[in-house]
PDB file of C-alpha atoms in Angstrom:
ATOM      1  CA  UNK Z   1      29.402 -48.275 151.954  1.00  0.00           C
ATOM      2  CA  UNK Z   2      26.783 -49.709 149.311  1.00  0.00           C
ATOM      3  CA  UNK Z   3      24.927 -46.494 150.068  1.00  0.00           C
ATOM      4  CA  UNK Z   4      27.971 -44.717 149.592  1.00  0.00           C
ATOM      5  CA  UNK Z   5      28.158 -46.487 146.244  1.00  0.00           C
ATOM      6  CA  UNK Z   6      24.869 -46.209 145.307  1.00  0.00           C
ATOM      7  CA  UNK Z   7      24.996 -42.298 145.523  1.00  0.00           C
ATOM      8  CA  UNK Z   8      27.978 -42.071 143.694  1.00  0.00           C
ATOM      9  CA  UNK Z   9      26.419 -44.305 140.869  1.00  0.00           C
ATOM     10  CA  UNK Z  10      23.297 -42.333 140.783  1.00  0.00           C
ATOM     11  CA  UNK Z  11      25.015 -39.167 140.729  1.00  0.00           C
ATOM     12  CA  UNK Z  12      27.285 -40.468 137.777  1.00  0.00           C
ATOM     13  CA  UNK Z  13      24.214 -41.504 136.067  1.00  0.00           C
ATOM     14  CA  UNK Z  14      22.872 -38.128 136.128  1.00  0.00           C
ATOM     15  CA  UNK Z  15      25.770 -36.670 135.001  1.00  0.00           C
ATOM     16  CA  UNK Z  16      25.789 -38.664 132.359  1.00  0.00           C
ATOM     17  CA  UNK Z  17      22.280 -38.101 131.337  1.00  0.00           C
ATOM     18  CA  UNK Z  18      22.867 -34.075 131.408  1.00  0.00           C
ATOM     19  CA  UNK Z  19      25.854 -34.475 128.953  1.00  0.00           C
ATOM     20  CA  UNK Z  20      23.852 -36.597 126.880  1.00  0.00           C
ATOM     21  CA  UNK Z  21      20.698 -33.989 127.132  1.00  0.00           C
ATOM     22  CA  UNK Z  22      23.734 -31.122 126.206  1.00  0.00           C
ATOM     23  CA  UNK Z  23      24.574 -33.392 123.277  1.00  0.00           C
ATOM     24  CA  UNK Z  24      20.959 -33.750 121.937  1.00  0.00           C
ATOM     25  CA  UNK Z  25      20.896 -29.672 122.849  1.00  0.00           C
ATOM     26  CA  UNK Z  26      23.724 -29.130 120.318  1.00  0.00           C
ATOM     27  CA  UNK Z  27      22.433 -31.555 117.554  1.00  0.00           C
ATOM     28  CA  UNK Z  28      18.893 -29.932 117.890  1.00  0.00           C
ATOM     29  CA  UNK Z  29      20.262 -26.490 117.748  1.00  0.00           C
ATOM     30  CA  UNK Z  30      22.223 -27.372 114.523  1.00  0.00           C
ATOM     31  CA  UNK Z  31      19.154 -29.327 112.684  1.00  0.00           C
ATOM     32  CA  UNK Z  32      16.467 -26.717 113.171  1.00  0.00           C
ATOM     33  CA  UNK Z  33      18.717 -23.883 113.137  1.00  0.00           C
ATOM     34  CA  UNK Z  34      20.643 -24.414 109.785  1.00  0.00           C
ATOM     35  CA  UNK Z  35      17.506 -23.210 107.670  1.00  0.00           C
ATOM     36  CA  UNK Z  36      17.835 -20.108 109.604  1.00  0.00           C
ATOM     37  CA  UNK Z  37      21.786 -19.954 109.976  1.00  0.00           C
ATOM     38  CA  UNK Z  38      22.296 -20.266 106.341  1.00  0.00           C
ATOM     39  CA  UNK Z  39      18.952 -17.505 105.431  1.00  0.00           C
ATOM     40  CA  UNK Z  40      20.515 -14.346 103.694  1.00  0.00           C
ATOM     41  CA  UNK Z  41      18.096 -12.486 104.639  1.00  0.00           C
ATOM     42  CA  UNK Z  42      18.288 -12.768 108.668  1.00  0.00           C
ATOM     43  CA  UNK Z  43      21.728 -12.227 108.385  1.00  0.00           C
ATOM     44  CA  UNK Z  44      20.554  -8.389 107.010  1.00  0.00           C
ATOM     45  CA  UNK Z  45      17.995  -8.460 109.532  1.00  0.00           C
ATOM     46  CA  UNK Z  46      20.934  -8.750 112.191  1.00  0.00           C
ATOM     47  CA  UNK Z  47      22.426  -6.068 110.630  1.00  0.00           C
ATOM     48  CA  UNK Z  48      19.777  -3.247 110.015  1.00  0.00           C
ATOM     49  CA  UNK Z  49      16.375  -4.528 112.940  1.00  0.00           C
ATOM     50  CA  UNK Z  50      16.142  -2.169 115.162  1.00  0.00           C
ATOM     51  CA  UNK Z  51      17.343  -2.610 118.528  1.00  0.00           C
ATOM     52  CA  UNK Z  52      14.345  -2.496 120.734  1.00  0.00           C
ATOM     53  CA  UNK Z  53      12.532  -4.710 118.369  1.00  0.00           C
ATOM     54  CA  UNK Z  54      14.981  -7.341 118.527  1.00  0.00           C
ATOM     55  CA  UNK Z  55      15.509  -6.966 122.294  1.00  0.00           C
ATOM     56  CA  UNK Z  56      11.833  -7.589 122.869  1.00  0.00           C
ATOM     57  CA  UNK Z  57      12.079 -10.700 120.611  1.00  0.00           C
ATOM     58  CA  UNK Z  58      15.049 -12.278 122.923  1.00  0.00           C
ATOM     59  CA  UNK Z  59      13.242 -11.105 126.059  1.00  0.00           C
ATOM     60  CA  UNK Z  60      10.127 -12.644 124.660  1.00  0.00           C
ATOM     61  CA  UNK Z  61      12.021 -15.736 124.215  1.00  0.00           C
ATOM     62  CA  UNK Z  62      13.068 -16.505 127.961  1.00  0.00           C
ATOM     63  CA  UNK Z  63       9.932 -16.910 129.302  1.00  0.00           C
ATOM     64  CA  UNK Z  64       8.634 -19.579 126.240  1.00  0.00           C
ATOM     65  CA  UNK Z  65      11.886 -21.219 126.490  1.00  0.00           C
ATOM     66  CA  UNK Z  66      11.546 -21.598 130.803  1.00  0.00           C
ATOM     67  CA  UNK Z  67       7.455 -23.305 129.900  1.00  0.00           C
ATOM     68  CA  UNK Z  68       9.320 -25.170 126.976  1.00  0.00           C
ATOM     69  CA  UNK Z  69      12.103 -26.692 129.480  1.00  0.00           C
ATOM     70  CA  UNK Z  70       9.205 -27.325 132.049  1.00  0.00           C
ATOM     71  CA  UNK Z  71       7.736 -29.839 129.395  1.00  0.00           C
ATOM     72  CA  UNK Z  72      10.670 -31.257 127.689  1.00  0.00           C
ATOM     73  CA  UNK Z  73      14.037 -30.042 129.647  1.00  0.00           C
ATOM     74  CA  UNK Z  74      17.736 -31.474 129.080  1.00  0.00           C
ATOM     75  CA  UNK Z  75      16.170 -33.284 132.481  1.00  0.00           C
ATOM     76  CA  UNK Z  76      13.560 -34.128 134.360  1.00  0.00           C
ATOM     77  CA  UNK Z  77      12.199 -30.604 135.805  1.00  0.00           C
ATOM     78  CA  UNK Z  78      10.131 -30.784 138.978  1.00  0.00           C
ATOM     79  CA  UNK Z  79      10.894 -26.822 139.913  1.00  0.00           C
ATOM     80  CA  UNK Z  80      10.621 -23.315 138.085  1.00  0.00           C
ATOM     81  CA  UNK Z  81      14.309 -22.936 139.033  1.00  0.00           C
ATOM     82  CA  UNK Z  82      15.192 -26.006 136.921  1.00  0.00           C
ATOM     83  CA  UNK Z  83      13.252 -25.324 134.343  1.00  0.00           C
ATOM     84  CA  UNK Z  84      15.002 -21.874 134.343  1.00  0.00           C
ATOM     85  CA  UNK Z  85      18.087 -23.712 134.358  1.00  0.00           C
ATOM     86  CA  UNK Z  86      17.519 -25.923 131.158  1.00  0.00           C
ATOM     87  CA  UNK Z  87      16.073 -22.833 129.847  1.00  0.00           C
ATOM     88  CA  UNK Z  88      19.363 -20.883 130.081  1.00  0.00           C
ATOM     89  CA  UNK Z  89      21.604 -23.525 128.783  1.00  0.00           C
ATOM     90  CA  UNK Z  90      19.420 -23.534 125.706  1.00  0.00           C
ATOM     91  CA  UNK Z  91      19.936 -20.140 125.128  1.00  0.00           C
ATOM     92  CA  UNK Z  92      23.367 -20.398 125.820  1.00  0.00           C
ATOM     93  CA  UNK Z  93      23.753 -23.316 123.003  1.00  0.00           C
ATOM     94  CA  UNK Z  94      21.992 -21.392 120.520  1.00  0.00           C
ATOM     95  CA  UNK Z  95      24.244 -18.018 121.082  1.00  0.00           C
ATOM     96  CA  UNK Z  96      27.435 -20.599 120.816  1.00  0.00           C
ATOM     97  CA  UNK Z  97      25.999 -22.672 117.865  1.00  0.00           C
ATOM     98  CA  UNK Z  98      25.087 -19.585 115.756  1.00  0.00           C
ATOM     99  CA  UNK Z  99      27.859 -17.994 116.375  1.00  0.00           C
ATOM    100  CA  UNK Z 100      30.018 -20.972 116.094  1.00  0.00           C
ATOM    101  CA  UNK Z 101      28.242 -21.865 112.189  1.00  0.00           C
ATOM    102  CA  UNK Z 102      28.114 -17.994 110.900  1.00  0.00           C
ATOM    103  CA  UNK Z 103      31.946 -17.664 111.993  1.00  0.00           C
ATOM    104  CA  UNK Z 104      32.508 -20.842 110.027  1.00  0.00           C
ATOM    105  CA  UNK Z 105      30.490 -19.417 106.948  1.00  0.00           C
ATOM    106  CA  UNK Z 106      32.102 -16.415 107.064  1.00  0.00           C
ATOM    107  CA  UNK Z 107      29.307 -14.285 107.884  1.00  0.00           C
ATOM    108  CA  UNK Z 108      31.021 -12.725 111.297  1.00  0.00           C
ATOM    109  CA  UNK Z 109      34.364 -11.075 110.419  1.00  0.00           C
ATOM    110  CA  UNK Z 110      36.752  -9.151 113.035  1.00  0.00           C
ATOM    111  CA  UNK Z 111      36.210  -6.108 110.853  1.00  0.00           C
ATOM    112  CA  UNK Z 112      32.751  -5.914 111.656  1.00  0.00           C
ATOM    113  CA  UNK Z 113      31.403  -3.499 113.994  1.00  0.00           C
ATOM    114  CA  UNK Z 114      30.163  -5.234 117.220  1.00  0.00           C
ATOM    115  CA  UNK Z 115      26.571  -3.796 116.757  1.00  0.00           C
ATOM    116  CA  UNK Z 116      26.513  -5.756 113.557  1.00  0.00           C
ATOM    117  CA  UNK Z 117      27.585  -8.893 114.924  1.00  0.00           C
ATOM    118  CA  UNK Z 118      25.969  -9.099 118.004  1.00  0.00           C
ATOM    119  CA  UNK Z 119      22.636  -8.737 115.850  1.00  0.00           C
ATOM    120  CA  UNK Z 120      23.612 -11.518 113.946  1.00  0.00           C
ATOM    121  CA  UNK Z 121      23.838 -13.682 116.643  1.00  0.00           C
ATOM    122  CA  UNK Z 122      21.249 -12.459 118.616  1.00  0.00           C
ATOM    123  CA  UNK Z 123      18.639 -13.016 115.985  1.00  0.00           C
ATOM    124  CA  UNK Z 124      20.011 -16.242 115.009  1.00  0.00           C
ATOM    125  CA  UNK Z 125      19.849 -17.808 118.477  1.00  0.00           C
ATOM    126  CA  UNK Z 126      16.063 -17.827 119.011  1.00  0.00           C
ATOM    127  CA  UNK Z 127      14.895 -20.219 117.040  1.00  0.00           C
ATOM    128  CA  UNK Z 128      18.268 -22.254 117.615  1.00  0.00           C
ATOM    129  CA  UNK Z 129      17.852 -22.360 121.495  1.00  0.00           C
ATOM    130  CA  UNK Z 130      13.971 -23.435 120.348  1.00  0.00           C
ATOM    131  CA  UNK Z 131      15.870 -26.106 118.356  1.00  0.00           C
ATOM    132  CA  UNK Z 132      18.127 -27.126 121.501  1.00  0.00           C
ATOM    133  CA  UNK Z 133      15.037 -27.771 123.640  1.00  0.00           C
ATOM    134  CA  UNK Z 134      13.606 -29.697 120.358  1.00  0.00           C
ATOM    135  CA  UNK Z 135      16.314 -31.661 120.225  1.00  0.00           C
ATOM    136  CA  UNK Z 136      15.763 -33.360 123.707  1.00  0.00           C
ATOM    137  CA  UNK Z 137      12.400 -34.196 122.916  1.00  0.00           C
ATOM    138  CA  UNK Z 138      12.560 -35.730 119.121  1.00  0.00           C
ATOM    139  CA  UNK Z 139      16.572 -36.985 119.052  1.00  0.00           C
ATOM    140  CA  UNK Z 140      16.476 -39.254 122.178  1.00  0.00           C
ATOM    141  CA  UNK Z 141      16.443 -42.833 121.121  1.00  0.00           C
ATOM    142  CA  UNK Z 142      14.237 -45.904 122.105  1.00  0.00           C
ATOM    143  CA  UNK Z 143      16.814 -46.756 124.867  1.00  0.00           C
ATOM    144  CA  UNK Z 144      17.371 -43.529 126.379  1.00  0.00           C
ATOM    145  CA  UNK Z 145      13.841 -43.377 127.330  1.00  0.00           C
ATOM    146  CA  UNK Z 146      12.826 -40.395 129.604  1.00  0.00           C
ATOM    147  CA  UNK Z 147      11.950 -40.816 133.032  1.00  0.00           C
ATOM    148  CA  UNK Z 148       8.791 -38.888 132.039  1.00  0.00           C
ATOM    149  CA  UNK Z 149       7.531 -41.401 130.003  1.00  0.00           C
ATOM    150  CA  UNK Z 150       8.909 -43.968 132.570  1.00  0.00           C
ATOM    151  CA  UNK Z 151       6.653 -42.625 135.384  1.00  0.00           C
ATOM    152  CA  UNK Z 152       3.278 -42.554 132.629  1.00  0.00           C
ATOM    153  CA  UNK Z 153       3.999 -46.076 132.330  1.00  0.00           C
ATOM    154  CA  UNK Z 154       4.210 -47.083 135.808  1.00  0.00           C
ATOM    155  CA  UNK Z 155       0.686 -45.094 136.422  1.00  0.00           C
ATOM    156  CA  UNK Z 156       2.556 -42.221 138.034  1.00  0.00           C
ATOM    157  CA  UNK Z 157       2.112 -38.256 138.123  1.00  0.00           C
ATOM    158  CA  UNK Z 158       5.314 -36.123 137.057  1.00  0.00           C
ATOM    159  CA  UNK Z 159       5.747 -33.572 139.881  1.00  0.00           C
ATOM    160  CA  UNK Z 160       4.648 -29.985 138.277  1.00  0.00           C
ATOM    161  CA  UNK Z 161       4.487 -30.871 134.654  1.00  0.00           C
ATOM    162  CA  UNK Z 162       2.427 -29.047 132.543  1.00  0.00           C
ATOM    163  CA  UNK Z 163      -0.515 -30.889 132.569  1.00  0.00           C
ATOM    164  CA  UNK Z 164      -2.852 -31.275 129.119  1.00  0.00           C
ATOM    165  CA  UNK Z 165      -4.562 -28.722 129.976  1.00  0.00           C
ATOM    166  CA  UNK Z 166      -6.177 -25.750 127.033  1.00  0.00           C
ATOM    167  CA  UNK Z 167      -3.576 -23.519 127.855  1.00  0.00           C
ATOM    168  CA  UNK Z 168      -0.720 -25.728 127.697  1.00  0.00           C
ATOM    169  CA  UNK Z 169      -2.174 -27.129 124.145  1.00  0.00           C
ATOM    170  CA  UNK Z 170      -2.391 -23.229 123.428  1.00  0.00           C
ATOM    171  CA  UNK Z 171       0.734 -22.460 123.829  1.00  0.00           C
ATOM    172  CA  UNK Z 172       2.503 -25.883 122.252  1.00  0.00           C
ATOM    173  CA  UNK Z 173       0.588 -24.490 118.859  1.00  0.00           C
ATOM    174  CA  UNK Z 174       2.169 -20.927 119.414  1.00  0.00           C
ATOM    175  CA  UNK Z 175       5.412 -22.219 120.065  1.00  0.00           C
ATOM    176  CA  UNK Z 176       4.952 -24.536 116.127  1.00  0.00           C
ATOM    177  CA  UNK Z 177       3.740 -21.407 114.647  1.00  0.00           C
ATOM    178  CA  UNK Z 178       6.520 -19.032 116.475  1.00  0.00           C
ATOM    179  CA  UNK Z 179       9.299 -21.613 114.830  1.00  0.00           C
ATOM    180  CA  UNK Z 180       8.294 -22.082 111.610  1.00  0.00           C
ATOM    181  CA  UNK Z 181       7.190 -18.524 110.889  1.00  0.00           C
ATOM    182  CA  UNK Z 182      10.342 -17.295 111.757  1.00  0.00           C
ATOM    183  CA  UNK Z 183      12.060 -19.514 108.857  1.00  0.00           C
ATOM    184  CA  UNK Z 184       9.834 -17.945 106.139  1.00  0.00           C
ATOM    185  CA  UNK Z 185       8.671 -14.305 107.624  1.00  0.00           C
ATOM    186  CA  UNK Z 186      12.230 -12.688 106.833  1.00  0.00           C
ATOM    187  CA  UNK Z 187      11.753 -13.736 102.878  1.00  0.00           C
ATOM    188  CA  UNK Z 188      10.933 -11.423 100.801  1.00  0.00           C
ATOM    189  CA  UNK Z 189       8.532 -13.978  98.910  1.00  0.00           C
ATOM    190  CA  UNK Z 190       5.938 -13.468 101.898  1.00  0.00           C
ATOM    191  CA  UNK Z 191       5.527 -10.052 101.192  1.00  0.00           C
ATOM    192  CA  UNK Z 192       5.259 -11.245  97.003  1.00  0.00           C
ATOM    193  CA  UNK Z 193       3.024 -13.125  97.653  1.00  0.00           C
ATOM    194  CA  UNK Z 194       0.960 -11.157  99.475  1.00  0.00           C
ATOM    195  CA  UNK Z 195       1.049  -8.323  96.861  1.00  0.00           C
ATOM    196  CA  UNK Z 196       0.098 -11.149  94.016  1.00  0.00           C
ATOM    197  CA  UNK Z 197      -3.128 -12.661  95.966  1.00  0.00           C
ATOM    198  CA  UNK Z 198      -6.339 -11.894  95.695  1.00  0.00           C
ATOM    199  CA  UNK Z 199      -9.360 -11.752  98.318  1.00  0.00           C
ATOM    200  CA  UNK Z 200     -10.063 -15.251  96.977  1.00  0.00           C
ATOM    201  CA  UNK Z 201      -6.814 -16.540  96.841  1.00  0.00           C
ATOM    202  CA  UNK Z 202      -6.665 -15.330 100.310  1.00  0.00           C
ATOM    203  CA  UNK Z 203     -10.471 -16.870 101.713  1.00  0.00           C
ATOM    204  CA  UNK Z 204      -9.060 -20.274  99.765  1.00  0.00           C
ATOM    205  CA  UNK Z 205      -5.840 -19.761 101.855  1.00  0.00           C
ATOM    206  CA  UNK Z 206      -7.710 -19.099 105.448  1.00  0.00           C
ATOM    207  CA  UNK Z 207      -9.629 -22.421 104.412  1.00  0.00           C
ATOM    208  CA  UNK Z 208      -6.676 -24.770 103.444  1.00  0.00           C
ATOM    209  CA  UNK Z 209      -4.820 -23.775 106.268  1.00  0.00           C
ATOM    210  CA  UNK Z 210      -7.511 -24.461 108.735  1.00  0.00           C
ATOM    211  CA  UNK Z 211      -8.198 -27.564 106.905  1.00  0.00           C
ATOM    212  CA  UNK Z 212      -4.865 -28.687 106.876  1.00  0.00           C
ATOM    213  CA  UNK Z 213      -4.477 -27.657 110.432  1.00  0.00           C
ATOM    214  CA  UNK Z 214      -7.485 -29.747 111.449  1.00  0.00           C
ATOM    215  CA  UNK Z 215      -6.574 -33.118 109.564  1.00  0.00           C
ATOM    216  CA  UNK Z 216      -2.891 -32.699 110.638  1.00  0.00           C
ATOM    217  CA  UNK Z 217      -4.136 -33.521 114.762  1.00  0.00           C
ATOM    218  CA  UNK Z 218      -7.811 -35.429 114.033  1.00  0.00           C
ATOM    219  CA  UNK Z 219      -7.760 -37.147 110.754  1.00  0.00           C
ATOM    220  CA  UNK Z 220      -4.640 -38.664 109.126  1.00  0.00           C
ATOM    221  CA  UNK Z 221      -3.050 -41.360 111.348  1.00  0.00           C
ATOM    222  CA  UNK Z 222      -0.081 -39.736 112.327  1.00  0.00           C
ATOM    223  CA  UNK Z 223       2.056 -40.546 115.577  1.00  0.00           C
ATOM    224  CA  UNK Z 224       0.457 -38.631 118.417  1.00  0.00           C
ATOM    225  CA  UNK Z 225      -2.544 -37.782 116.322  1.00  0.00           C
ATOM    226  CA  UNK Z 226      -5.589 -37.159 118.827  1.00  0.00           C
ATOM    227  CA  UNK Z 227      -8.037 -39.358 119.052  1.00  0.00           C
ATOM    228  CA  UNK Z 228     -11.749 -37.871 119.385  1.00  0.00           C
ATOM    229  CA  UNK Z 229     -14.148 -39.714 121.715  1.00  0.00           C
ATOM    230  CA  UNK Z 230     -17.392 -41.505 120.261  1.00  0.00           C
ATOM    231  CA  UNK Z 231     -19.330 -38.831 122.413  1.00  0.00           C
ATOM    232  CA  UNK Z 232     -17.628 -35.850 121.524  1.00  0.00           C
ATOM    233  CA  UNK Z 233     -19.527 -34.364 118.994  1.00  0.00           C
ATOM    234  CA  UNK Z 234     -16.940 -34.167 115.707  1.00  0.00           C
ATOM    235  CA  UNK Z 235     -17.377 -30.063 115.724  1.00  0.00           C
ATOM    236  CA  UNK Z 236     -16.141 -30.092 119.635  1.00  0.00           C
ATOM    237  CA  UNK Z 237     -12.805 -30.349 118.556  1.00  0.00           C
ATOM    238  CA  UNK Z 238     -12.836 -28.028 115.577  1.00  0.00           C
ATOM    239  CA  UNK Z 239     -14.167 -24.640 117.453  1.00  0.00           C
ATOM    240  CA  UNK Z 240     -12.336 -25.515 120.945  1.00  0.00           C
ATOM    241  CA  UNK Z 241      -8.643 -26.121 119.502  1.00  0.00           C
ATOM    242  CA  UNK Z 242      -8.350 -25.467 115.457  1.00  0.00           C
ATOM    243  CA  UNK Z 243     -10.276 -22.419 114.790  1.00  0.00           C
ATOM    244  CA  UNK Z 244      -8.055 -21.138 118.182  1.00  0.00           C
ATOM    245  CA  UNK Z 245      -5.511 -22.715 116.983  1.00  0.00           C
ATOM    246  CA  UNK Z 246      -5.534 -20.837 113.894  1.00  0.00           C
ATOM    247  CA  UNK Z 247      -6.000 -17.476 115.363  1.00  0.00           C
ATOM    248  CA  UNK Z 248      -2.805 -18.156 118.013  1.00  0.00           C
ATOM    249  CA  UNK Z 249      -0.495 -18.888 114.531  1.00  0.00           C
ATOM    250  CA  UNK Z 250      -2.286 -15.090 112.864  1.00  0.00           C
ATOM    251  CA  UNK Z 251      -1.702 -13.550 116.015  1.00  0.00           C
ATOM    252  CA  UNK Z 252       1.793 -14.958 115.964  1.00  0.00           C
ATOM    253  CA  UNK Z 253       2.526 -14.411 112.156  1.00  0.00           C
ATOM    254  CA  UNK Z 254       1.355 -10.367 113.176  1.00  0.00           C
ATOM    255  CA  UNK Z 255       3.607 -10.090 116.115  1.00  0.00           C
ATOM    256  CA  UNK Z 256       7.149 -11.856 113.554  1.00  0.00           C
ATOM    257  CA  UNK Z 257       6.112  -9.728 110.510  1.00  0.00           C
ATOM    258  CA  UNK Z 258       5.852  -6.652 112.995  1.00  0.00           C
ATOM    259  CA  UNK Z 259       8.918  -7.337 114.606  1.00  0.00           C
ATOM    260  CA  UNK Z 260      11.138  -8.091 111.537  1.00  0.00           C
ATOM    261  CA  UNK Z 261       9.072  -4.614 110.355  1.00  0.00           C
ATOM    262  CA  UNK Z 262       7.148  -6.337 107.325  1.00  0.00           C
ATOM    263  CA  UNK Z 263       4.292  -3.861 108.379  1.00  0.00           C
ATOM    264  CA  UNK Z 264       6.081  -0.496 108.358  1.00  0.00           C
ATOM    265  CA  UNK Z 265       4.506   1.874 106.147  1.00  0.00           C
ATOM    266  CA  UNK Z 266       2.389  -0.713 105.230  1.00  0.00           C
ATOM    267  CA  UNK Z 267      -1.617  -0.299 104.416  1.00  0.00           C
ATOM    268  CA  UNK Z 268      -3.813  -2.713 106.579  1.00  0.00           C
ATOM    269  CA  UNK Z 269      -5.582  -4.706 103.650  1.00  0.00           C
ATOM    270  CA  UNK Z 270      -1.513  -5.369 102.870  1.00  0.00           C
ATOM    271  CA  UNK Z 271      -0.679  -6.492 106.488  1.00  0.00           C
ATOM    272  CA  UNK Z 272      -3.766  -8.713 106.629  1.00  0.00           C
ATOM    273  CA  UNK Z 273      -2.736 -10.352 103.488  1.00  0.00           C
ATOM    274  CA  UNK Z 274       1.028 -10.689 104.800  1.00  0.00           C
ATOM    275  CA  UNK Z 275      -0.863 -12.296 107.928  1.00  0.00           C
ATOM    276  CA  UNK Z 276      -2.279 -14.769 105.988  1.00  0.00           C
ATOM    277  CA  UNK Z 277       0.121 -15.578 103.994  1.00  0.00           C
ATOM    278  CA  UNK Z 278       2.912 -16.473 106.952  1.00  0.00           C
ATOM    279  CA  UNK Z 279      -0.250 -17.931 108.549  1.00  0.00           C
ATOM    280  CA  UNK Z 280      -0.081 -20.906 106.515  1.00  0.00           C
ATOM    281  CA  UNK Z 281       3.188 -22.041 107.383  1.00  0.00           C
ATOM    282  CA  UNK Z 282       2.311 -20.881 110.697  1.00  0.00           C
ATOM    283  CA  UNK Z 283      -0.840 -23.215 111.151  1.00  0.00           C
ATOM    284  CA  UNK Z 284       1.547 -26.112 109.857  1.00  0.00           C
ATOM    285  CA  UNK Z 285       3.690 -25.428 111.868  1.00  0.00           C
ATOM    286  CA  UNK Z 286       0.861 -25.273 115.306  1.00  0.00           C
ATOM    287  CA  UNK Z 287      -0.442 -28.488 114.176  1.00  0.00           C
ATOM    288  CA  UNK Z 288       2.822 -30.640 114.407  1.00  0.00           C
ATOM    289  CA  UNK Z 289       3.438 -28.955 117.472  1.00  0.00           C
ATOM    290  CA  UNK Z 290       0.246 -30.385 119.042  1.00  0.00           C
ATOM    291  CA  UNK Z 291       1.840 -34.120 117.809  1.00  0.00           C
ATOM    292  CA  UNK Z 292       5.136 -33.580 118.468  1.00  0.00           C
ATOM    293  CA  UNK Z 293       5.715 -31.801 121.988  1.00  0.00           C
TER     294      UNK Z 293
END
């Protein structure tokens, strides 16, 4: 019978636990979505993108969302099937909470043709379902502490976790970049901006952002800031994860400007500038990743 009663408790507890990691879902989708959600300009975008554009964006998103669960699911995630899991019910919040806040705003109307407001919603849920896996990892409170950081603190291994390996620090910084350039890349002041720089504004732009990029992880003593070993030589760091780092957030700033067609009909000096430009954000935006996540 205790047994009984133990299962029952456990299994209560984890229900409890997934409601909770639903609730933090929500609340993330909301926080990092509203910048987004309340952007004039994506809601154009889900009007007039073309189609196969934004259906390579949302298809794109499934697999970064099933590596994002892996590392910091609704639950613990010892399997690629639960990790697909968590991955789907983020995507699911962020379809229900944009649709939910651009109903409320009065952006989604029953007049509207359904092309129109599917792309509205569509484009509005990837970075919210980003948000909803966010939200597990930076709104769970002291007490509700994870029983990944339970098992680092009792010496053990988590099942299948990404390990901290280059790849996974790789693609943490892509994921930062990915979020935060697709905030600014639908704004017209990106392409502005671009048009007003010069080759020197741009060189002084490459160099901040690296700079700031760098400090961000090794210098200033943020929370999770790493730590670089007396006998790693202090360039180590700089050419094996920053000046990569920086390249993933370009490569990344190319692939939102491309697909939100910033670069149609454009010259290349112009796209390179663009590049830079949403770069800087971009590299930000890697950098807290690497603390963060």
């Amino acid at each position: 019978m205790n047994g009984v009663r133990a299962e029952r408790g456990d299994g209560a507890g984890e229900s409890l636990s997934f409601l909770i990691g639903l609730g933090r879902g929500a609340a993330g989708a909301m926080l990092f979505g509203i910048p987004m959600l309340m952007t004039m300009e994506l809601w154009q975008l889900g009007f007039y993108i073309e189609r196969w554009r934004l259906f390579l964006l949302l298809i794109a998103n499934i697999p970064l969302l099933i590596l994002l669960a892996h590392r910091i699911g609704f639950e613990r995630t010892s399997t690629v099937a639960e990790a697909c899991r968590d991955a789907t019910i983020a995507y699911g919040l962020g379809i229900v909470i944009s649709a939910a806040v651009l109903i409320m705003l009065g952006d989604i109307k029953p007049h509207m043709p359904l092309s129109e407001i599917l792309g509205k919603i569509a484009i509005q849920s990837v970075p919210a379902s980003i948000g909803a896996l966010l939200g597990r990892s930076q709104l769970g409170g002291q007490a509700g502490k994870d029983e990944h950081e339970e098992d680092e603190e009792e010496g053990g291994a988590v099942p299948d976790e990404i390990s901290t390996s280059y790849s996974r620090e790789l693609f943490l910084m892509a994921v930062g970049a990915l979020f935060l350039n697709l905030n600014v890349a639908p704004t017209e002041e990106i392409i502005l901006i671009a048009y007003k720089m010069t080759p020197w504004h741009a060189l002084g732009t490459i160099c901040v952002s690296i700079a700031i990029m760098h400090g961000f992880v090794y210098a200033v003593a943020f929370k999770g800031t790493h730590e670089i070993s007396e006998e790693t030589p202090r360039w180590h760091a700089f050419f094996r994860f920053t000046l990569p780092g920086y390249m993933v957030a370009m490569l990344i700033s190319l692939y939102v400007l491309w697909t939100f067609g910033r670069l149609d009909d454009t010259a290349p000096p112009q796209m390179l500038m663009s590049a830079i430009v949403l770069s800087f954000p971009g590299a930000i935006g890697a950098a807290a990743a690497r603390l963060i996540l």
